[in-house]
JSON list of C-alpha atoms in Angstrom, two decimals:
[
{"chain": "L", "resi": 127, "resn": "MET", "atom": "CA", "xyz": [-90.36, -14.80, 51.38]},
{"chain": "L", "resi": 128, "resn": "ASN", "atom": "CA", "xyz": [-92.88, -11.97, 51.22]},
{"chain": "L", "resi": 129, "resn": "LYS", "atom": "CA", "xyz": [-96.26, -12.85, 52.64]},
{"chain": "L", "resi": 130, "resn": "THR", "atom": "CA", "xyz": [-99.49, -10.98, 52.57]},
{"chain": "L", "resi": 131, "resn": "ALA", "atom": "CA", "xyz": [-102.08, -10.26, 55.21]},
{"chain": "L", "resi": 132, "resn": "CYS", "atom": "CA", "xyz": [-104.10, -13.09, 53.69]},
{"chain": "L", "resi": 133, "resn": "GLN", "atom": "CA", "xyz": [-103.68, -16.77, 54.38]},
{"chain": "L", "resi": 134, "resn": "THR", "atom": "CA", "xyz": [-100.09, -17.97, 53.94]},
{"chain": "L", "resi": 135, "resn": "SER", "atom": "CA", "xyz": [-100.53, -21.49, 52.56]},
{"chain": "L", "resi": 136, "resn": "GLN", "atom": "CA", "xyz": [-98.28, -22.62, 49.72]},
{"chain": "L", "resi": 137, "resn": "ALA", "atom": "CA", "xyz": [-99.30, -20.83, 46.53]},
{"chain": "L", "resi": 138, "resn": "ASN", "atom": "CA", "xyz": [-102.08, -22.44, 44.51]},
{"chain": "L", "resi": 139, "resn": "GLN", "atom": "CA", "xyz": [-102.00, -25.71, 46.46]},
{"chain": "L", "resi": 140, "resn": "PRO", "atom": "CA", "xyz": [-104.94, -27.17, 48.41]},
{"chain": "L", "resi": 141, "resn": "THR", "atom": "CA", "xyz": [-104.23, -27.53, 52.15]},
{"chain": "L", "resi": 142, "resn": "GLY", "atom": "CA", "xyz": [-106.61, -30.11, 53.55]},
{"chain": "L", "resi": 143, "resn": "ASP", "atom": "CA", "xyz": [-110.08, -28.75, 52.92]},
{"chain": "L", "resi": 144, "resn": "LEU", "atom": "CA", "xyz": [-108.67, -25.25, 52.40]},
{"chain": "L", "resi": 145, "resn": "LYS", "atom": "CA", "xyz": [-108.48, -24.17, 48.76]},
{"chain": "L", "resi": 146, "resn": "VAL", "atom": "CA", "xyz": [-105.98, -21.46, 47.81]},
{"chain": "L", "resi": 147, "resn": "ILE", "atom": "CA", "xyz": [-105.85, -19.28, 44.69]},
{"chain": "L", "resi": 148, "resn": "THR", "atom": "CA", "xyz": [-102.86, -16.97, 44.27]},
{"chain": "L", "resi": 149, "resn": "VAL", "atom": "CA", "xyz": [-103.03, -13.84, 42.14]},
{"chain": "L", "resi": 150, "resn": "LYS", "atom": "CA", "xyz": [-100.62, -11.00, 41.41]},
{"chain": "L", "resi": 151, "resn": "THR", "atom": "CA", "xyz": [-101.17, -7.90, 43.52]},
{"chain": "L", "resi": 152, "resn": "GLN", "atom": "CA", "xyz": [-100.48, -5.61, 40.57]},
{"chain": "L", "resi": 153, "resn": "SER", "atom": "CA", "xyz": [-103.14, -7.40, 38.50]},
{"chain": "L", "resi": 154, "resn": "ILE", "atom": "CA", "xyz": [-105.72, -6.84, 41.23]},
{"chain": "L", "resi": 155, "resn": "LYS", "atom": "CA", "xyz": [-104.70, -3.19, 41.47]},
{"chain": "L", "resi": 156, "resn": "ALA", "atom": "CA", "xyz": [-104.99, -2.76, 37.71]},
{"chain": "L", "resi": 157, "resn": "ALA", "atom": "CA", "xyz": [-108.39, -4.45, 37.67]},
{"chain": "L", "resi": 158, "resn": "CYS", "atom": "CA", "xyz": [-109.70, -2.15, 40.40]},
{"chain": "L", "resi": 159, "resn": "GLY", "atom": "CA", "xyz": [-109.19, 0.81, 38.09]},
{"chain": "L", "resi": 160, "resn": "MET", "atom": "CA", "xyz": [-111.19, -0.85, 35.32]},
{"chain": "L", "resi": 161, "resn": "ALA", "atom": "CA", "xyz": [-114.18, -1.98, 37.39]},
{"chain": "L", "resi": 162, "resn": "ALA", "atom": "CA", "xyz": [-117.41, -0.06, 37.62]},
{"chain": "L", "resi": 163, "resn": "THR", "atom": "CA", "xyz": [-117.86, 1.98, 40.79]},
{"chain": "L", "resi": 164, "resn": "LYS", "atom": "CA", "xyz": [-121.61, 2.53, 40.52]},
{"chain": "L", "resi": 165, "resn": "ASP", "atom": "CA", "xyz": [-123.78, 0.44, 38.26]},
{"chain": "L", "resi": 166, "resn": "THR", "atom": "CA", "xyz": [-127.19, -1.16, 38.33]},
{"chain": "L", "resi": 167, "resn": "ARG", "atom": "CA", "xyz": [-125.30, -4.25, 37.14]},
{"chain": "L", "resi": 168, "resn": "TYR", "atom": "CA", "xyz": [-123.85, -4.77, 40.59]},
{"chain": "L", "resi": 169, "resn": "TYR", "atom": "CA", "xyz": [-121.68, -7.67, 39.45]},
{"chain": "L", "resi": 170, "resn": "LEU", "atom": "CA", "xyz": [-119.50, -5.15, 37.58]},
{"chain": "L", "resi": 171, "resn": "VAL", "atom": "CA", "xyz": [-118.62, -3.40, 40.85]},
{"chain": "L", "resi": 172, "resn": "GLY", "atom": "CA", "xyz": [-115.98, -6.00, 41.58]},
{"chain": "L", "resi": 173, "resn": "VAL", "atom": "CA", "xyz": [-113.08, -8.07, 40.23]},
{"chain": "L", "resi": 174, "resn": "GLN", "atom": "CA", "xyz": [-113.65, -11.48, 38.69]},
{"chain": "L", "resi": 175, "resn": "ILE", "atom": "CA", "xyz": [-111.38, -14.41, 39.50]},
{"chain": "L", "resi": 176, "resn": "LEU", "atom": "CA", "xyz": [-111.77, -17.07, 36.84]},
{"chain": "L", "resi": 177, "resn": "VAL", "atom": "CA", "xyz": [-110.00, -20.43, 37.12]},
{"chain": "L", "resi": 178, "resn": "ARG", "atom": "CA", "xyz": [-110.39, -22.53, 34.00]},
{"chain": "L", "resi": 179, "resn": "ASP", "atom": "CA", "xyz": [-110.58, -26.32, 33.91]},
{"chain": "L", "resi": 180, "resn": "ASP", "atom": "CA", "xyz": [-106.86, -26.51, 33.07]},
{"chain": "L", "resi": 181, "resn": "GLY", "atom": "CA", "xyz": [-105.95, -24.40, 36.13]},
{"chain": "L", "resi": 182, "resn": "ASP", "atom": "CA", "xyz": [-105.28, -21.14, 34.29]},
{"chain": "L", "resi": 183, "resn": "VAL", "atom": "CA", "xyz": [-106.14, -18.19, 36.57]},
{"chain": "L", "resi": 184, "resn": "HIS", "atom": "CA", "xyz": [-107.50, -14.93, 35.14]},
{"chain": "L", "resi": 185, "resn": "VAL", "atom": "CA", "xyz": [-108.09, -11.60, 36.87]},
{"chain": "L", "resi": 186, "resn": "ARG", "atom": "CA", "xyz": [-110.76, -9.58, 35.08]},
{"chain": "L", "resi": 187, "resn": "ALA", "atom": "CA", "xyz": [-112.75, -6.37, 35.43]},
{"chain": "L", "resi": 188, "resn": "SER", "atom": "CA", "xyz": [-115.11, -4.29, 33.32]},
{"chain": "L", "resi": 189, "resn": "ASP", "atom": "CA", "xyz": [-117.46, -1.34, 33.53]},
{"chain": "L", "resi": 190, "resn": "GLY", "atom": "CA", "xyz": [-119.35, -2.36, 30.39]},
{"chain": "L", "resi": 191, "resn": "SER", "atom": "CA", "xyz": [-117.47, -0.05, 28.02]},
{"chain": "L", "resi": 192, "resn": "LEU", "atom": "CA", "xyz": [-113.98, -1.39, 28.64]},
{"chain": "L", "resi": 193, "resn": "ALA", "atom": "CA", "xyz": [-112.51, -4.61, 29.94]},
{"chain": "L", "resi": 194, "resn": "PHE", "atom": "CA", "xyz": [-109.28, -5.83, 31.53]},
{"chain": "L", "resi": 195, "resn": "ASP", "atom": "CA", "xyz": [-107.94, -9.39, 31.52]},
{"chain": "L", "resi": 196, "resn": "ASP", "atom": "CA", "xyz": [-104.67, -10.76, 32.91]},
{"chain": "L", "resi": 197, "resn": "LEU", "atom": "CA", "xyz": [-103.41, -14.33, 33.08]},
{"chain": "L", "resi": 198, "resn": "MET", "atom": "CA", "xyz": [-101.53, -15.36, 36.22]},
{"chain": "L", "resi": 199, "resn": "PRO", "atom": "CA", "xyz": [-98.12, -17.04, 35.81]},
{"chain": "L", "resi": 200, "resn": "GLU", "atom": "CA", "xyz": [-99.03, -20.04, 38.00]},
{"chain": "L", "resi": 201, "resn": "LYS", "atom": "CA", "xyz": [-101.86, -22.47, 37.50]},
{"chain": "L", "resi": 202, "resn": "SER", "atom": "CA", "xyz": [-104.21, -23.30, 40.35]},
{"chain": "L", "resi": 203, "resn": "ALA", "atom": "CA", "xyz": [-104.67, -26.80, 41.72]},
{"chain": "L", "resi": 204, "resn": "PHE", "atom": "CA", "xyz": [-108.20, -25.74, 42.62]},
{"chain": "L", "resi": 205, "resn": "ALA", "atom": "CA", "xyz": [-110.15, -25.71, 39.37]},
{"chain": "L", "resi": 206, "resn": "PRO", "atom": "CA", "xyz": [-112.53, -24.69, 38.03]},
{"chain": "L", "resi": 207, "resn": "ALA", "atom": "CA", "xyz": [-113.69, -21.61, 39.95]},
{"chain": "L", "resi": 208, "resn": "ASP", "atom": "CA", "xyz": [-115.50, -18.41, 39.06]},
{"chain": "L", "resi": 209, "resn": "PHE", "atom": "CA", "xyz": [-116.37, -15.70, 41.56]},
{"chain": "L", "resi": 210, "resn": "ILE", "atom": "CA", "xyz": [-116.46, -11.91, 41.88]},
{"chain": "L", "resi": 211, "resn": "ILE", "atom": "CA", "xyz": [-114.60, -10.11, 44.66]},
{"chain": "L", "resi": 212, "resn": "PRO", "atom": "CA", "xyz": [-116.43, -6.99, 45.86]},
{"chain": "L", "resi": 213, "resn": "LEU", "atom": "CA", "xyz": [-114.54, -3.86, 44.82]},
{"chain": "L", "resi": 214, "resn": "ASP", "atom": "CA", "xyz": [-113.93, -2.67, 48.38]},
{"chain": "L", "resi": 215, "resn": "VAL", "atom": "CA", "xyz": [-112.28, -6.00, 49.23]},
{"chain": "L", "resi": 216, "resn": "ALA", "atom": "CA", "xyz": [-110.25, -5.98, 46.01]},
{"chain": "L", "resi": 217, "resn": "ARG", "atom": "CA", "xyz": [-108.98, -2.50, 46.86]},
{"chain": "L", "resi": 218, "resn": "GLN", "atom": "CA", "xyz": [-107.74, -3.78, 50.21]},
{"chain": "L", "resi": 219, "resn": "MET", "atom": "CA", "xyz": [-105.98, -6.64, 48.43]},
{"chain": "L", "resi": 220, "resn": "ALA", "atom": "CA", "xyz": [-104.33, -4.13, 46.08]},
{"chain": "L", "resi": 221, "resn": "LYS", "atom": "CA", "xyz": [-102.72, -2.36, 49.04]},
{"chain": "L", "resi": 222, "resn": "SER", "atom": "CA", "xyz": [-100.57, -5.41, 49.84]},
{"chain": "L", "resi": 223, "resn": "LYS", "atom": "CA", "xyz": [-96.81, -4.81, 49.69]},
{"chain": "L", "resi": 224, "resn": "ALA", "atom": "CA", "xyz": [-96.24, -8.42, 48.60]},
{"chain": "L", "resi": 225, "resn": "PRO", "atom": "CA", "xyz": [-96.10, -9.38, 44.91]},
{"chain": "L", "resi": 226, "resn": "THR", "atom": "CA", "xyz": [-98.97, -11.86, 45.30]},
{"chain": "L", "resi": 227, "resn": "VAL", "atom": "CA", "xyz": [-102.04, -12.26, 47.44]},
{"chain": "L", "resi": 228, "resn": "GLU", "atom": "CA", "xyz": [-103.84, -15.46, 48.35]},
{"chain": "L", "resi": 229, "resn": "ILE", "atom": "CA", "xyz": [-107.56, -16.03, 48.36]},
{"chain": "L", "resi": 230, "resn": "THR", "atom": "CA", "xyz": [-108.63, -18.95, 50.51]},
{"chain": "L", "resi": 231, "resn": "ILE", "atom": "CA", "xyz": [-111.88, -20.85, 50.27]},
{"chain": "L", "resi": 232, "resn": "GLY", "atom": "CA", "xyz": [-112.78, -23.03, 53.23]},
{"chain": "L", "resi": 233, "resn": "SER", "atom": "CA", "xyz": [-114.78, -26.24, 53.21]},
{"chain": "L", "resi": 234, "resn": "ASP", "atom": "CA", "xyz": [-117.67, -24.19, 54.59]},
{"chain": "L", "resi": 235, "resn": "GLY", "atom": "CA", "xyz": [-117.55, -21.93, 51.52]},
{"chain": "L", "resi": 236, "resn": "ARG", "atom": "CA", "xyz": [-116.01, -19.03, 53.41]},
{"chain": "L", "resi": 237, "resn": "PHE", "atom": "CA", "xyz": [-113.85, -16.72, 51.30]},
{"chain": "L", "resi": 238, "resn": "GLU", "atom": "CA", "xyz": [-111.00, -14.83, 52.92]},
{"chain": "L", "resi": 239, "resn": "CYS", "atom": "CA", "xyz": [-108.26, -12.46, 51.78]},
{"chain": "L", "resi": 240, "resn": "ALA", "atom": "CA", "xyz": [-106.50, -9.30, 52.92]},
{"chain": "L", "resi": 241, "resn": "GLY", "atom": "CA", "xyz": [-107.55, -10.12, 56.47]},
{"chain": "L", "resi": 242, "resn": "GLN", "atom": "CA", "xyz": [-111.19, -10.01, 55.48]},
{"chain": "L", "resi": 243, "resn": "ILE", "atom": "CA", "xyz": [-113.88, -12.64, 55.23]},
{"chain": "L", "resi": 244, "resn": "PHE", "atom": "CA", "xyz": [-116.04, -11.72, 52.26]},
{"chain": "L", "resi": 245, "resn": "LYS", "atom": "CA", "xyz": [-119.02, -12.93, 50.29]},
{"chain": "L", "resi": 246, "resn": "PRO", "atom": "CA", "xyz": [-118.55, -12.95, 46.51]},
{"chain": "L", "resi": 247, "resn": "LEU", "atom": "CA", "xyz": [-121.00, -10.85, 44.54]},
{"chain": "L", "resi": 248, "resn": "ASP", "atom": "CA", "xyz": [-124.03, -12.65, 43.16]},
{"chain": "L", "resi": 249, "resn": "GLY", "atom": "CA", "xyz": [-124.55, -12.69, 39.43]},
{"chain": "L", "resi": 250, "resn": "LYS", "atom": "CA", "xyz": [-122.64, -13.90, 36.40]},
{"chain": "L", "resi": 251, "resn": "PHE", "atom": "CA", "xyz": [-119.71, -11.84, 35.17]},
{"chain": "L", "resi": 252, "resn": "PRO", "atom": "CA", "xyz": [-119.86, -11.07, 31.43]},
{"chain": "L", "resi": 253, "resn": "ASP", "atom": "CA", "xyz": [-117.86, -13.23, 29.05]},
{"chain": "L", "resi": 254, "resn": "CYS", "atom": "CA", "xyz": [-114.76, -11.16, 28.28]},
{"chain": "L", "resi": 255, "resn": "ASP", "atom": "CA", "xyz": [-113.58, -13.74, 25.73]},
{"chain": "L", "resi": 256, "resn": "ARG", "atom": "CA", "xyz": [-116.58, -12.86, 23.61]},
{"chain": "L", "resi": 257, "resn": "VAL", "atom": "CA", "xyz": [-115.49, -9.25, 23.19]},
{"chain": "L", "resi": 258, "resn": "MET", "atom": "CA", "xyz": [-111.71, -9.46, 23.37]},
{"chain": "L", "resi": 259, "resn": "PRO", "atom": "CA", "xyz": [-110.57, -9.53, 19.74]},
{"chain": "L", "resi": 260, "resn": "THR", "atom": "CA", "xyz": [-107.80, -11.83, 18.62]},
{"chain": "L", "resi": 261, "resn": "ARG", "atom": "CA", "xyz": [-104.65, -9.99, 17.66]},
{"chain": "L", "resi": 262, "resn": "ASP", "atom": "CA", "xyz": [-104.70, -9.57, 13.89]},
{"chain": "L", "resi": 263, "resn": "SER", "atom": "CA", "xyz": [-102.31, -7.33, 11.97]},
{"chain": "L", "resi": 264, "resn": "GLN", "atom": "CA", "xyz": [-104.91, -6.72, 9.25]},
{"chain": "L", "resi": 265, "resn": "PHE", "atom": "CA", "xyz": [-106.78, -4.52, 11.69]},
{"chain": "L", "resi": 266, "resn": "ASP", "atom": "CA", "xyz": [-103.79, -2.25, 12.21]},
{"chain": "L", "resi": 267, "resn": "ALA", "atom": "CA", "xyz": [-104.70, -0.38, 9.02]},
{"chain": "L", "resi": 268, "resn": "ALA", "atom": "CA", "xyz": [-108.23, -1.48, 8.27]},
{"chain": "L", "resi": 269, "resn": "ARG", "atom": "CA", "xyz": [-111.47, -2.54, 9.82]},
{"chain": "L", "resi": 270, "resn": "PHE", "atom": "CA", "xyz": [-113.91, -5.02, 8.32]},
{"chain": "L", "resi": 271, "resn": "VAL", "atom": "CA", "xyz": [-117.22, -3.30, 7.67]},
{"chain": "L", "resi": 272, "resn": "GLY", "atom": "CA", "xyz": [-120.13, -5.04, 5.98]},
{"chain": "L", "resi": 273, "resn": "GLY", "atom": "CA", "xyz": [-117.96, -7.98, 4.96]},
{"chain": "L", "resi": 274, "resn": "SER", "atom": "CA", "xyz": [-115.32, -5.90, 3.18]},
{"chain": "L", "resi": 275, "resn": "SER", "atom": "CA", "xyz": [-112.07, -4.32, 4.31]},
{"chain": "L", "resi": 276, "resn": "ARG", "atom": "CA", "xyz": [-112.07, -0.54, 4.48]},
{"chain": "L", "resi": 277, "resn": "SER", "atom": "CA", "xyz": [-109.61, 1.92, 5.93]},
{"chain": "L", "resi": 278, "resn": "VAL", "atom": "CA", "xyz": [-111.67, 2.92, 8.92]},
{"chain": "L", "resi": 279, "resn": "VAL", "atom": "CA", "xyz": [-110.01, 4.29, 12.03]},
{"chain": "L", "resi": 280, "resn": "ASN", "atom": "CA", "xyz": [-112.13, 3.95, 15.13]},
{"chain": "L", "resi": 281, "resn": "GLN", "atom": "CA", "xyz": [-112.46, 6.81, 17.56]},
{"chain": "L", "resi": 282, "resn": "TYR", "atom": "CA", "xyz": [-112.33, 6.19, 21.30]},
{"chain": "L", "resi": 283, "resn": "ASP", "atom": "CA", "xyz": [-113.14, 8.10, 24.43]},
{"chain": "L", "resi": 284, "resn": "ALA", "atom": "CA", "xyz": [-109.90, 9.65, 25.71]},
{"chain": "L", "resi": 285, "resn": "GLU", "atom": "CA", "xyz": [-110.74, 8.93, 29.34]},
{"chain": "L", "resi": 286, "resn": "LEU", "atom": "CA", "xyz": [-111.31, 5.24, 28.62]},
{"chain": "L", "resi": 287, "resn": "LEU", "atom": "CA", "xyz": [-108.03, 5.03, 26.72]},
{"chain": "L", "resi": 288, "resn": "ALA", "atom": "CA", "xyz": [-106.24, 6.67, 29.65]},
{"chain": "L", "resi": 289, "resn": "ARG", "atom": "CA", "xyz": [-107.73, 4.13, 32.06]},
{"chain": "L", "resi": 290, "resn": "CYS", "atom": "CA", "xyz": [-106.49, 1.30, 29.83]},
{"chain": "L", "resi": 291, "resn": "GLN", "atom": "CA", "xyz": [-103.00, 2.80, 29.68]},
{"chain": "L", "resi": 292, "resn": "THR", "atom": "CA", "xyz": [-102.93, 3.09, 33.46]},
{"chain": "L", "resi": 293, "resn": "ALA", "atom": "CA", "xyz": [-104.15, -0.50, 33.93]},
{"chain": "L", "resi": 294, "resn": "MET", "atom": "CA", "xyz": [-101.55, -1.83, 31.50]},
{"chain": "L", "resi": 295, "resn": "ARG", "atom": "CA", "xyz": [-98.74, 0.08, 33.19]},
{"chain": "L", "resi": 296, "resn": "ILE", "atom": "CA", "xyz": [-99.77, -1.17, 36.62]},
{"chain": "L", "resi": 297, "resn": "ALA", "atom": "CA", "xyz": [-100.22, -4.77, 35.49]},
{"chain": "L", "resi": 298, "resn": "THR", "atom": "CA", "xyz": [-96.88, -4.90, 33.64]},
{"chain": "L", "resi": 299, "resn": "GLY", "atom": "CA", "xyz": [-94.90, -2.73, 36.05]},
{"chain": "L", "resi": 300, "resn": "LEU", "atom": "CA", "xyz": [-93.80, -0.59, 33.08]},
{"chain": "L", "resi": 301, "resn": "SER", "atom": "CA", "xyz": [-94.74, 2.82, 34.43]},
{"chain": "L", "resi": 302, "resn": "LYS", "atom": "CA", "xyz": [-93.44, 4.82, 31.46]},
{"chain": "L", "resi": 303, "resn": "ALA", "atom": "CA", "xyz": [-94.50, 2.51, 28.64]},
{"chain": "L", "resi": 304, "resn": "PHE", "atom": "CA", "xyz": [-97.00, 3.48, 25.95]},
{"chain": "L", "resi": 305, "resn": "PHE", "atom": "CA", "xyz": [-99.29, 0.72, 24.72]},
{"chain": "L", "resi": 306, "resn": "LYS", "atom": "CA", "xyz": [-100.72, 0.91, 21.22]},
{"chain": "L", "resi": 307, "resn": "MET", "atom": "CA", "xyz": [-104.38, 0.38, 20.42]},
{"chain": "L", "resi": 308, "resn": "GLN", "atom": "CA", "xyz": [-105.09, -2.15, 17.67]},
{"chain": "L", "resi": 309, "resn": "ASN", "atom": "CA", "xyz": [-107.81, -0.84, 15.37]},
{"chain": "L", "resi": 310, "resn": "SER", "atom": "CA", "xyz": [-110.04, -3.91, 15.56]},
{"chain": "L", "resi": 311, "resn": "PRO", "atom": "CA", "xyz": [-113.86, -4.01, 15.83]},
{"chain": "L", "resi": 312, "resn": "CYS", "atom": "CA", "xyz": [-113.32, -2.97, 19.42]},
{"chain": "L", "resi": 313, "resn": "GLY", "atom": "CA", "xyz": [-109.98, -1.54, 20.46]},
{"chain": "L", "resi": 314, "resn": "LEU", "atom": "CA", "xyz": [-107.45, -4.07, 21.76]},
{"chain": "L", "resi": 315, "resn": "MET", "atom": "CA", "xyz": [-104.51, -2.93, 23.89]},
{"chain": "L", "resi": 316, "resn": "HIS", "atom": "CA", "xyz": [-101.67, -5.29, 24.79]},
{"chain": "L", "resi": 317, "resn": "ARG", "atom": "CA", "xyz": [-97.90, -5.61, 24.85]},
{"chain": "L", "resi": 318, "resn": "GLU", "atom": "CA", "xyz": [-96.22, -5.99, 21.50]},
{"chain": "L", "resi": 319, "resn": "ASN", "atom": "CA", "xyz": [-95.31, -9.67, 21.86]},
{"chain": "L", "resi": 320, "resn": "ASP", "atom": "CA", "xyz": [-97.61, -10.84, 24.67]},
{"chain": "L", "resi": 321, "resn": "THR", "atom": "CA", "xyz": [-101.29, -11.67, 24.83]},
{"chain": "L", "resi": 322, "resn": "TYR", "atom": "CA", "xyz": [-101.66, -10.75, 28.50]},
{"chain": "L", "resi": 323, "resn": "PRO", "atom": "CA", "xyz": [-102.39, -8.42, 30.13]},
{"chain": "L", "resi": 324, "resn": "ARG", "atom": "CA", "xyz": [-104.87, -6.98, 27.69]},
{"chain": "L", "resi": 325, "resn": "CYS", "atom": "CA", "xyz": [-107.60, -4.36, 27.58]},
{"chain": "L", "resi": 326, "resn": "ALA", "atom": "CA", "xyz": [-110.53, -3.78, 25.24]},
{"chain": "L", "resi": 327, "resn": "VAL", "atom": "CA", "xyz": [-112.44, -0.55, 24.62]},
{"chain": "L", "resi": 328, "resn": "MET", "atom": "CA", "xyz": [-115.62, 0.08, 22.68]},
{"chain": "L", "resi": 329, "resn": "PRO", "atom": "CA", "xyz": [-115.39, 2.75, 19.96]},
{"chain": "L", "resi": 330, "resn": "LEU", "atom": "CA", "xyz": [-117.42, 5.93, 20.35]},
{"chain": "L", "resi": 331, "resn": "GLY", "atom": "CA", "xyz": [-121.03, 5.50, 19.36]},
{"chain": "L", "resi": 332, "resn": "ASP", "atom": "CA", "xyz": [-121.17, 1.75, 19.96]},
{"chain": "L", "resi": 333, "resn": "ARG", "atom": "CA", "xyz": [-123.32, 0.27, 22.71]},
{"chain": "L", "resi": 334, "resn": "ALA", "atom": "CA", "xyz": [-121.70, -1.29, 25.75]},
{"chain": "L", "resi": 335, "resn": "PHE", "atom": "CA", "xyz": [-120.24, -4.60, 24.62]},
{"chain": "L", "resi": 336, "resn": "LEU", "atom": "CA", "xyz": [-120.67, -6.41, 27.90]},
{"chain": "L", "resi": 337, "resn": "ASP", "atom": "CA", "xyz": [-124.39, -5.97, 28.23]},
{"chain": "L", "resi": 338, "resn": "ASN", "atom": "CA", "xyz": [-125.86, -9.33, 29.15]}
]
């Protein structure tokens, strides 16, 4: 079994007072490329780990103009949880040769991964669910404007689209794939038959959608 430089407890199972959350290395790597690198909103300079009440684990990142969200294949026994890994720590996690990395949380509140003890970033990560559109085929050819359907094709920043393509390729492991952009109120990028991983991009001229 491949193991990382992090703690090596059984994936997603509590060990005594030690809580373990397991995430895919490629999802962390993809998220690192979507996070902000310099921002007055310091909580964007990191990768969010969100564990829902039902144990679903999400890896998320955003720079305010685009967002990345991936759902992990295994639920976590430690739920709920919501914290932001500093970007420098997340980048170390992304260097792991193992397919998954484990984040451990001790009874003293100490976070550890990739051989590092770290303090999660303060602040509340923006609600990606609020801006991630639901897949809807009606948006493939039209956009709803002012309550009516018109044939409006959004325009997007080429650099942001390229970052989304890169993140999707890393997260899926499909290095030569091309992922289409759904022409919804904000651009949605995903695999043809899967909801996750997914990316969202604001059209040109629109304000950052993750402003709190």
